[in-house]
Coordinates of C-alpha atoms in Angstrom, one line a residue:
M1 CA 17.1 -13.8 3.9
P2 CA 17.6 -17.2 5.4
N3 CA 20.6 -17.8 7.6
T4 CA 23.0 -19.8 5.3
N5 CA 26.2 -18.9 7.3
P6 CA 27.0 -21.9 9.5
A7 CA 29.4 -19.8 11.5
R8 CA 26.6 -17.6 12.8
A9 CA 24.7 -19.1 15.6
R10 CA 20.9 -19.1 15.5
D11 CA 19.1 -16.7 17.8
F12 CA 16.0 -19.0 18.0
T13 CA 15.4 -22.7 18.0
D14 CA 12.2 -22.3 15.9
P15 CA 13.5 -22.4 12.2
R16 CA 10.6 -20.2 11.1
I17 CA 12.0 -17.3 13.0
P18 CA 15.0 -15.6 11.3
N19 CA 17.9 -14.2 13.2
R20 CA 17.6 -10.7 14.6
D21 CA 20.2 -9.5 12.2
E22 CA 18.1 -10.7 9.3
C23 CA 14.8 -9.0 10.3
V24 CA 15.3 -6.4 13.1
L25 CA 16.2 -2.9 11.8
R26 CA 18.9 -2.1 14.4
Y27 CA 20.8 -5.3 13.8
L28 CA 20.4 -5.1 10.1
V29 CA 21.9 -1.6 10.0
D30 CA 24.8 -2.7 12.2
R31 CA 25.4 -5.8 10.2
W32 CA 25.5 -4.2 6.7
A33 CA 27.7 -1.3 8.0
V34 CA 30.3 -4.0 8.8
E35 CA 29.7 -6.4 5.9
R36 CA 28.9 -4.0 3.1
P37 CA 30.0 -0.5 4.3
D38 CA 30.6 0.9 0.8
K39 CA 27.5 -0.5 -0.9
V40 CA 24.8 2.1 -1.6
H41 CA 21.6 1.6 0.3
V42 CA 19.7 4.8 -0.6
V43 CA 19.7 6.9 -3.8
W44 CA 17.8 10.1 -3.7
E45 CA 15.9 11.7 -6.5
D46 CA 18.6 14.4 -6.9
G47 CA 21.3 11.8 -7.2
E48 CA 22.8 11.9 -3.7
E49 CA 23.7 8.4 -2.5
W50 CA 24.0 7.0 1.0
T51 CA 26.1 3.9 1.6
F52 CA 25.4 1.5 4.5
A53 CA 28.2 3.1 6.5
D54 CA 26.6 6.5 5.8
V55 CA 23.2 5.3 6.9
R56 CA 24.4 3.9 10.2
R57 CA 26.4 7.1 11.0
R58 CA 23.4 9.4 10.2
I59 CA 20.7 7.4 12.0
T60 CA 22.8 6.7 15.2
E61 CA 23.4 10.4 15.5
K62 CA 19.6 11.1 15.2
A63 CA 18.8 8.2 17.5
A64 CA 21.2 9.6 20.2
G65 CA 19.5 13.0 19.8
L66 CA 16.0 11.4 20.3
E67 CA 17.3 9.5 23.3
K68 CA 18.3 12.8 24.9
L69 CA 14.7 13.9 24.5
G70 CA 13.6 10.9 26.5
V71 CA 12.6 8.4 23.7
R72 CA 13.1 4.9 25.0
Q73 CA 12.7 1.4 23.8
G74 CA 9.0 0.6 23.3
D75 CA 7.9 4.2 23.1
F76 CA 5.5 5.3 20.3
V77 CA 6.9 8.2 18.3
A78 CA 4.7 10.0 15.7
V79 CA 6.1 11.2 12.4
W80 CA 4.2 13.7 10.3
L81 CA 6.4 14.3 7.2
P82 CA 6.4 14.1 3.5
N83 CA 8.8 11.8 1.7
G84 CA 12.4 12.8 2.0
R85 CA 15.6 12.5 3.9
D86 CA 14.2 13.6 7.3
A87 CA 11.3 11.1 7.0
L88 CA 13.6 8.1 6.3
L89 CA 16.1 9.2 9.0
A90 CA 13.3 9.5 11.5
F91 CA 11.9 6.1 10.6
Y92 CA 15.3 4.3 10.9
A93 CA 16.4 6.3 14.1
I94 CA 13.2 5.5 15.9
N95 CA 13.5 1.8 15.2
Y96 CA 17.2 1.8 16.0
L97 CA 16.2 2.7 19.6
G98 CA 13.7 -0.1 19.6
A99 CA 10.9 2.5 19.6
V100 CA 7.8 2.3 17.5
F101 CA 7.5 4.3 14.2
V102 CA 4.0 5.9 13.9
P103 CA 3.7 7.9 10.7
F104 CA 0.7 10.2 10.1
N105 CA -0.7 11.0 6.7
T106 CA 0.2 14.5 5.7
A107 CA -3.4 15.2 4.6
Y108 CA -4.7 14.6 8.1
R109 CA -6.5 17.4 9.9
G110 CA -9.5 18.1 12.1
N111 CA -11.2 15.1 13.7
L112 CA -9.1 12.6 11.8
L113 CA -5.9 14.1 13.0
A114 CA -7.2 14.3 16.6
H115 CA -8.3 10.6 16.4
V116 CA -4.8 9.3 15.3
V117 CA -3.0 11.5 17.8
A118 CA -5.1 10.2 20.6
N119 CA -5.0 6.6 19.4
S120 CA -1.2 6.6 18.9
G121 CA -0.4 7.4 22.5
A122 CA 2.7 9.3 21.3
K123 CA 4.3 11.9 23.5
L124 CA 6.7 13.2 20.8
I125 CA 6.0 14.1 17.2
I126 CA 8.4 14.9 14.4
A127 CA 6.6 17.2 12.0
H128 CA 7.1 19.5 9.1
P129 CA 6.5 23.2 10.0
D130 CA 3.8 23.6 7.3
L131 CA 1.7 21.0 9.1
V132 CA 2.0 22.1 12.7
G133 CA -0.7 24.8 12.5
R134 CA -3.3 22.0 12.2
M135 CA -2.4 20.8 15.6
G136 CA -3.6 24.1 17.1
E137 CA -7.1 23.2 16.0
I138 CA -7.4 19.9 17.9
D139 CA -7.0 18.3 21.3
R140 CA -3.4 17.2 21.3
A141 CA -4.0 14.4 23.8
G142 CA -0.7 13.3 25.4
L143 CA 1.6 15.0 23.0
A144 CA 4.3 17.1 24.9
Q145 CA 7.2 17.4 22.5
L146 CA 7.5 18.7 18.9
V147 CA 10.6 18.1 16.7
L148 CA 10.5 20.5 13.7
T149 CA 12.2 19.6 10.4
T150 CA 13.7 22.1 8.0
Q151 CA 14.4 25.7 8.9
G152 CA 10.8 26.9 8.5
D153 CA 8.9 28.5 11.3
A154 CA 5.7 27.1 12.8
P155 CA 3.0 28.5 15.1
D156 CA 3.2 27.9 18.8
V157 CA 0.9 25.0 19.7
G158 CA 1.9 24.6 23.3
L159 CA 4.5 21.9 22.8
E160 CA 8.2 21.9 23.7
V161 CA 10.1 22.4 20.5
T162 CA 13.4 21.0 19.2
R163 CA 14.9 21.2 15.7
F164 CA 15.4 17.9 13.9
D165 CA 18.7 19.3 12.6
D166 CA 19.9 19.8 16.2
L167 CA 19.3 16.1 17.1
A168 CA 22.7 14.7 17.7
G169 CA 24.8 12.6 20.0
D170 CA 28.0 10.7 20.1
A171 CA 26.6 7.3 21.0
V172 CA 23.3 5.4 21.7
S173 CA 22.9 3.8 25.1
P174 CA 22.8 0.0 25.4
L175 CA 19.3 -1.4 25.0
D176 CA 17.4 -2.6 28.1
R177 CA 17.0 -5.9 26.3
P178 CA 17.5 -7.2 22.7
I179 CA 14.9 -6.0 20.2
Q180 CA 13.0 -9.2 19.2
P181 CA 11.4 -10.0 15.8
W182 CA 8.0 -10.0 17.5
D183 CA 8.4 -6.5 19.0
I184 CA 6.2 -3.9 17.5
Q185 CA 8.0 -2.0 14.7
S186 CA 5.3 0.4 13.5
I187 CA 1.7 1.5 13.6
I188 CA 0.3 2.1 10.1
Y189 CA -3.2 3.7 9.9
T190 CA -5.8 2.3 7.5
S191 CA -7.7 4.4 5.1
G192 CA -10.8 4.8 7.2
T193 CA -13.2 4.3 4.2
T194 CA -16.0 3.1 6.5
G195 CA -15.1 4.6 9.9
P196 CA -12.3 5.9 12.0
S197 CA -8.8 4.8 10.8
K198 CA -7.5 1.7 12.6
G199 CA -3.9 1.6 13.7
V200 CA -2.3 -1.7 12.5
L201 CA 0.3 -3.0 14.9
S202 CA 3.1 -4.5 12.9
S203 CA 6.1 -6.4 14.2
Y204 CA 9.5 -6.6 12.6
L205 CA 8.7 -10.1 11.6
H206 CA 5.4 -9.0 10.0
M207 CA 7.3 -6.4 7.9
F208 CA 10.0 -8.9 7.0
S209 CA 7.3 -11.5 6.0
N210 CA 5.4 -8.8 4.0
A211 CA 7.9 -8.7 1.1
G212 CA 10.8 -10.9 2.2
P213 CA 12.4 -13.8 0.4
E214 CA 9.4 -16.1 0.8
S215 CA 6.9 -13.5 -0.3
W216 CA 8.9 -11.8 -3.1
P217 CA 11.6 -14.3 -4.2
M218 CA 12.0 -12.4 -7.5
V219 CA 13.6 -9.5 -5.7
G220 CA 17.3 -10.0 -4.8
E221 CA 20.2 -8.3 -3.1
D222 CA 21.4 -6.8 -6.4
D223 CA 18.0 -5.0 -7.1
R224 CA 17.2 -1.4 -6.5
Y225 CA 13.5 -0.7 -5.6
M226 CA 12.1 2.6 -6.7
C227 CA 9.7 3.8 -4.0
V228 CA 7.2 6.5 -5.0
A229 CA 4.5 5.8 -2.3
P230 CA 4.3 8.1 0.8
I231 CA 6.3 6.8 3.8
F232 CA 3.1 6.9 6.0
H233 CA 1.7 4.1 3.8
I234 CA 2.8 0.5 3.8
G235 CA 3.8 0.9 0.2
G236 CA 6.2 3.6 1.2
M237 CA 7.7 2.5 4.5
G238 CA 7.9 -1.2 3.5
P239 CA 10.3 -1.0 0.5
P240 CA 13.3 0.6 2.5
F241 CA 12.9 -2.0 5.2
V242 CA 12.6 -5.0 2.9
M243 CA 15.6 -3.9 0.8
L244 CA 17.5 -3.3 4.0
A245 CA 16.7 -6.9 4.9
R246 CA 18.3 -8.0 1.6
G247 CA 21.4 -5.8 2.0
A248 CA 20.1 -4.1 -1.1
S249 CA 19.2 -0.5 -2.2
V250 CA 16.2 1.7 -2.6
A251 CA 15.6 4.8 -4.7
M252 CA 13.5 7.2 -2.7
V253 CA 11.3 9.4 -4.8
E254 CA 9.0 12.2 -3.6
S255 CA 5.9 11.1 -5.5
F256 CA 4.6 9.4 -8.6
S257 CA 4.9 11.4 -11.8
T258 CA 3.5 10.1 -15.1
D259 CA 5.6 12.4 -17.2
R260 CA 8.9 11.9 -15.3
F261 CA 8.5 8.3 -14.1
W262 CA 10.9 6.6 -16.6
E263 CA 13.4 9.4 -16.6
I264 CA 13.7 9.1 -12.7
A265 CA 13.9 5.4 -12.9
A266 CA 16.7 5.6 -15.4
R267 CA 18.6 8.3 -13.4
T268 CA 18.3 6.3 -10.1
K269 CA 19.2 3.0 -11.9
A270 CA 16.1 1.4 -10.4
T271 CA 15.4 -2.3 -11.3
V272 CA 12.1 -2.9 -9.5
V273 CA 9.0 -0.7 -9.3
F274 CA 5.5 -1.0 -7.8
L275 CA 2.6 0.2 -9.9
L276 CA -1.0 0.6 -8.8
G277 CA -3.1 -0.3 -11.8
V278 CA -4.1 3.3 -12.3
M279 CA -0.4 4.3 -12.5
A280 CA 0.2 1.7 -15.2
T281 CA -2.9 3.0 -17.0
F282 CA -1.5 6.6 -16.8
L283 CA 1.8 5.4 -18.3
M284 CA 0.2 3.4 -21.1
K285 CA -2.0 6.3 -22.1
R286 CA 1.0 8.6 -22.6
P287 CA 2.1 8.8 -26.3
P288 CA 4.7 6.2 -27.2
S289 CA 8.3 7.5 -27.1
P290 CA 11.8 6.3 -28.0
E291 CA 12.5 6.6 -24.3
D292 CA 10.0 3.9 -23.3
R293 CA 12.8 1.4 -23.0
N294 CA 15.6 3.7 -22.0
H295 CA 15.7 2.6 -18.4
T296 CA 17.1 -0.1 -16.1
V297 CA 13.8 -1.4 -14.7
R298 CA 13.3 -5.1 -15.3
K299 CA 10.5 -6.1 -12.9
A300 CA 7.3 -4.4 -11.9
F301 CA 4.5 -5.3 -9.4
M302 CA 1.2 -4.3 -11.0
V303 CA -1.8 -4.2 -8.6
P304 CA -4.3 -5.0 -9.8
L305 CA -3.2 -6.7 -13.0
T306 CA -4.7 -4.7 -15.9
D307 CA -5.9 -6.2 -19.2
D308 CA -3.2 -4.4 -21.0
A309 CA -0.4 -5.9 -18.9
P310 CA 1.0 -7.9 -21.9
A311 CA 1.1 -4.6 -23.9
F312 CA 2.8 -2.9 -21.0
T313 CA 5.5 -5.6 -21.0
E314 CA 6.0 -5.3 -24.7
R315 CA 6.1 -1.5 -24.7
F316 CA 8.4 -1.0 -21.7
G317 CA 10.4 -4.2 -21.7
I318 CA 9.5 -5.2 -18.1
D319 CA 8.4 -8.5 -16.5
I320 CA 5.1 -8.0 -14.7
Y321 CA 4.1 -9.7 -11.4
T322 CA 1.0 -9.1 -9.4
I323 CA 0.0 -9.8 -5.8
F324 CA -2.8 -9.3 -3.3
N325 CA -1.8 -7.6 -0.1
M326 CA -3.1 -5.2 2.5
T327 CA -1.5 -3.5 5.5
E328 CA -2.6 -6.2 7.9
I329 CA -1.3 -9.2 6.0
S330 CA 1.9 -10.3 4.3
S331 CA 1.5 -10.8 0.5
P332 CA -0.3 -14.1 0.7
I333 CA -1.1 -14.2 -3.0
V334 CA 1.7 -13.8 -5.5
S335 CA 1.9 -14.5 -9.3
E336 CA 4.6 -15.8 -11.5
A337 CA 6.2 -13.5 -14.1
N338 CA 3.8 -12.3 -16.8
P339 CA 0.7 -14.2 -15.7
V340 CA -1.5 -15.2 -18.6
K341 CA -4.8 -15.6 -16.7
R342 CA -6.8 -12.4 -17.1
G343 CA -7.5 -10.6 -13.8
T344 CA -5.6 -13.0 -11.5
C345 CA -3.8 -12.0 -8.3
G346 CA -1.7 -15.2 -8.4
K347 CA -1.6 -18.3 -6.1
A348 CA -1.1 -18.7 -2.4
R349 CA 2.6 -18.5 -1.6
P350 CA 4.5 -20.9 0.6
G351 CA 3.9 -20.4 4.3
V352 CA 0.3 -19.1 4.1
E353 CA -3.1 -20.7 4.2
V354 CA -6.0 -19.1 2.4
R355 CA -9.7 -19.9 2.5
L356 CA -12.7 -18.5 0.8
V357 CA -15.8 -18.6 3.0
D358 CA -19.4 -17.6 3.3
A359 CA -20.9 -15.3 6.0
N360 CA -20.6 -18.2 8.5
D361 CA -16.9 -18.8 7.8
C362 CA -17.8 -22.0 6.0
E363 CA -15.7 -22.7 2.9
V364 CA -17.4 -22.2 -0.5
P365 CA -16.8 -24.5 -3.4
V366 CA -14.1 -23.8 -6.0
G367 CA -15.4 -21.3 -8.5
E368 CA -17.8 -19.6 -6.1
I369 CA -17.3 -16.2 -4.4
G370 CA -16.3 -16.0 -0.8
E371 CA -14.5 -13.7 1.6
M372 CA -10.8 -14.3 1.8
L373 CA -9.4 -15.5 5.2
V374 CA -5.6 -15.8 5.8
R375 CA -3.2 -17.1 8.3
T376 CA 0.5 -17.9 8.3
D377 CA 2.6 -20.8 9.6
R378 CA 5.2 -18.3 10.9
P379 CA 4.5 -16.8 14.3
W380 CA 4.0 -13.0 14.1
G381 CA 3.9 -13.2 10.3
M382 CA 0.9 -10.9 10.1
N383 CA -0.5 -8.0 12.1
S384 CA -0.6 -8.0 15.9
G385 CA -4.0 -6.4 16.0
Y386 CA -5.3 -2.9 16.0
N387 CA -3.9 -0.4 18.5
R388 CA -6.3 0.3 21.4
N389 CA -9.1 -1.3 19.5
P390 CA -9.8 -4.8 20.9
E391 CA -13.3 -5.0 19.4
A392 CA -12.0 -4.5 15.8
T393 CA -9.1 -6.9 16.5
A394 CA -11.4 -9.6 17.7
K395 CA -13.8 -9.2 14.8
A396 CA -10.9 -9.3 12.2
W397 CA -9.3 -12.4 13.8
G398 CA -12.6 -14.4 14.3
N399 CA -12.0 -18.2 14.5
G400 CA -8.3 -17.8 14.4
W401 CA -8.2 -16.5 10.8
F402 CA -7.7 -12.9 9.6
H403 CA -10.8 -11.7 7.7
T404 CA -9.7 -9.5 4.8
G405 CA -13.2 -8.1 4.0
D406 CA -12.4 -8.9 0.3
A407 CA -14.4 -11.2 -1.9
F408 CA -12.5 -13.6 -4.2
R409 CA -13.1 -16.6 -6.3
Q410 CA -10.6 -19.4 -7.0
D411 CA -10.3 -21.5 -10.1
E412 CA -9.4 -25.2 -10.4
D413 CA -5.7 -24.4 -11.0
G414 CA -5.4 -22.6 -7.6
Y415 CA -5.4 -19.0 -9.0
F416 CA -7.3 -16.3 -7.1
Y417 CA -9.4 -13.5 -8.6
F418 CA -10.4 -10.4 -6.7
V419 CA -14.1 -9.8 -7.0
D420 CA -14.9 -6.8 -4.7
R421 CA -14.7 -5.4 -1.3
V422 CA -17.5 -7.3 0.5
K423 CA -19.2 -4.1 1.4
D424 CA -19.0 -2.8 -2.2
A425 CA -20.8 -5.6 -4.0
I426 CA -23.7 -4.7 -6.2
R427 CA -26.8 -6.8 -6.8
R428 CA -29.0 -5.9 -9.8
R429 CA -32.1 -7.8 -10.8
G430 CA -30.8 -11.2 -9.5
E431 CA -27.2 -10.8 -10.7
N432 CA -24.2 -10.2 -8.4
I433 CA -21.9 -7.6 -9.9
S434 CA -18.3 -6.8 -9.0
S435 CA -17.7 -3.1 -8.8
F436 CA -14.1 -3.8 -9.5
E437 CA -14.9 -5.6 -12.8
V438 CA -17.1 -2.7 -13.8
E439 CA -14.3 -0.2 -13.1
V440 CA -11.8 -2.3 -15.2
E441 CA -14.1 -2.0 -18.2
V442 CA -14.8 1.7 -17.7
C443 CA -11.1 2.5 -17.3
A444 CA -10.4 0.7 -20.6
H445 CA -11.9 3.8 -22.4
P446 CA -9.1 6.1 -23.5
A447 CA -10.6 9.2 -22.0
V448 CA -11.2 7.8 -18.6
R449 CA -8.5 8.2 -16.0
E450 CA -10.2 6.6 -13.0
A451 CA -13.7 5.3 -12.1
A452 CA -15.7 4.2 -9.2
A453 CA -18.7 1.9 -9.5
I454 CA -21.4 2.1 -6.8
A455 CA -24.8 0.8 -6.1
V456 CA -27.7 3.2 -6.0
P457 CA -31.4 2.4 -5.2
S458 CA -33.6 1.1 -8.0
E459 CA -37.2 2.2 -8.3
F460 CA -38.0 -1.6 -8.7
S461 CA -35.9 -3.6 -6.3
E462 CA -32.3 -4.2 -5.4
D463 CA -29.7 -1.9 -7.0
E464 CA -28.8 0.1 -10.1
V465 CA -25.3 0.4 -11.3
M466 CA -23.7 3.9 -11.3
V467 CA -20.2 4.9 -12.3
V468 CA -18.4 8.1 -11.3
V469 CA -15.5 8.9 -13.7
A470 CA -12.7 11.4 -14.0
P471 CA -11.1 12.2 -17.4
V472 CA -7.5 11.9 -18.5
P473 CA -6.0 15.4 -18.3
G474 CA -6.7 17.5 -21.4
Q475 CA -9.5 15.2 -22.5
A476 CA -13.3 15.4 -22.1
I477 CA -15.6 12.4 -21.6
D478 CA -18.5 12.0 -24.1
V479 CA -20.9 10.3 -21.8
P480 CA -23.3 8.7 -24.4
E481 CA -20.2 7.5 -26.3
L482 CA -18.8 6.0 -23.1
A483 CA -22.1 4.2 -22.6
R484 CA -22.1 2.8 -26.1
F485 CA -18.5 1.7 -25.6
L486 CA -19.5 -0.2 -22.5
I487 CA -22.6 -1.8 -24.1
D488 CA -20.2 -3.5 -26.6
R489 CA -17.9 -4.8 -23.8
M490 CA -20.1 -5.8 -20.9
P491 CA -22.9 -8.2 -20.0
Y492 CA -26.2 -6.5 -20.2
F493 CA -26.8 -6.5 -16.5
M494 CA -23.4 -4.8 -15.7
V495 CA -23.8 -1.8 -18.0
P496 CA -24.2 1.2 -15.8
R497 CA -27.5 3.1 -15.9
Y498 CA -26.0 6.2 -14.4
I499 CA -22.8 8.0 -15.3
R500 CA -21.4 11.0 -13.5
V501 CA -18.3 13.0 -14.5
M502 CA -16.1 14.7 -11.9
D503 CA -12.7 16.4 -12.2
E504 CA -11.4 14.2 -9.3
L505 CA -12.9 11.4 -7.3
P506 CA -13.1 12.0 -3.6
K507 CA -10.4 10.1 -1.7
T508 CA -9.2 9.3 1.7
P509 CA -5.8 10.8 2.8
S510 CA -4.2 7.5 1.6
A511 CA -5.7 8.0 -1.9
K512 CA -8.5 5.4 -1.8
V513 CA -11.8 6.4 -3.3
L514 CA -14.4 7.3 -0.8
K515 CA -17.2 5.2 -2.2
A516 CA -19.3 5.8 0.9
D517 CA -19.4 9.5 0.1
L518 CA -20.4 8.8 -3.5
R519 CA -23.1 6.4 -2.4
S520 CA -24.5 9.0 0.1
E521 CA -24.7 11.6 -2.7
G522 CA -26.3 9.1 -5.0
V523 CA -27.8 10.2 -8.3
T524 CA -27.0 13.9 -8.4
A525 CA -28.4 16.6 -10.7
D526 CA -25.4 16.3 -13.0
T527 CA -25.7 12.5 -13.3
W528 CA -26.6 11.2 -16.8
D529 CA -29.3 8.5 -16.9
R530 CA -28.9 6.1 -19.8
E531 CA -32.5 4.9 -19.7
K532 CA -33.9 8.5 -19.7
A533 CA -31.6 9.1 -22.7
G534 CA -33.4 6.3 -24.4
M535 CA -30.4 4.0 -24.5
R536 CA -31.7 0.8 -23.2
V537 CA -29.9 -2.5 -22.9
R538 CA -31.9 -5.7 -23.3
R539 CA -31.2 -9.2 -22.2
E540 CA -29.7 -11.3 -25.0
S541 CA -31.9 -14.0 -26.4
F542 CA -30.6 -17.1 -28.1
A543 CA -32.4 -19.3 -30.6
G544 CA -32.2 -23.0 -29.9

């Protein structure tokens, strides 16, 4: 939110750096509590509303309580909670002190839990009692204090225990120094699909740039963003912050529900939602209902953009936008409303530079596939590296550009198209195949809920294409019929040879499919082989 008030002096001479009260949580909370005390900032799923004045009162009380436990500016504080009031209060209170919010995925356990505990460097953790028992199974590294939420009991894991409900204080002490836009605001852990999760160091300015006015100009101060993603994920902790930066409101929902999505959106008066492509698919595969337009939502971010996006707009009465983003960057690719180009992610937004390069960081020609590299013209506009992992930081930031690990192509009009994770590309008989594009076609089948395309060894050379699919609840997948469906839709070289059906695809704690696990399992005993079934696909021939 640019500083348009001439009466307010600028904090910084660099015009690319917004004022502290435009991008730093503590000063935003203080500002809106004065300027908009009665405006609602948070609506909960059960209908309870918190105004900006309520928010400031609640979080300063918790911040004062954390300060009594020894939390100071710059400390890392772990939070291990499901979505809810306690999680949001913890997030805001930690940042209000100038400390660093370090959320853990509620599915963590064992070696993964031990890894993030050690990597975080946190001495205090705020946790739900139902999760605490898992800490008894690991080395708790430097953890010394446990703050328990709710009234439930938890096993003794050798930590000093305080109740979250008992955190209170009359006032927060003055800061040692002003909290700066470039100070670290959070550590968000990546999915760990190829190795141990990396802790992404994010500044306040990174979070502001991630979905601020330059990145998402279509979202304004009168909008209400319905957040259904977990708060330990960038998709869950980002929305409250970016709506706070706008002096706007957020509807906090426990989790995504296909059956209740529109009813919750209507009840909370949400105007903006974020939909993973699979969520949009779930909603489209529900039977049509008179309630499909009985809601207040007017804008949705759909990632990735599905082929039935125009039908989604028509059915639900919503303008669709799409973006490309990841935890480490700040929405460099954003589309216009209702993009007509199939499969696009949009164009590079103002303030970012984007290049597509080969393995040597040399740019590829327009139309060819290359890894996407990104940098911003705003200092601290992207991640500040990986916590306690200088090797990964140096590798990701090679040659002064952030390497996304994602392969794209760009058309002559400047639109970008996601092709694949670089590590997930498939090469079959001289053809490069995008696993993403295979998955899009497979998920177009009405009985398929989700799909993962992987490469498996061929008895000849290179790869064969295999897809692992899960059915829509209450339906069964007829595998030969699915193969015939795909033969009619796909180039011959993309048609999967192998199809395996599972009830659920294996996922990381942040719900990304574990393709590495599927590749290691390979062609299992329950995998259907199209060629052994006598269903061969031949190269098309054309008469001249």
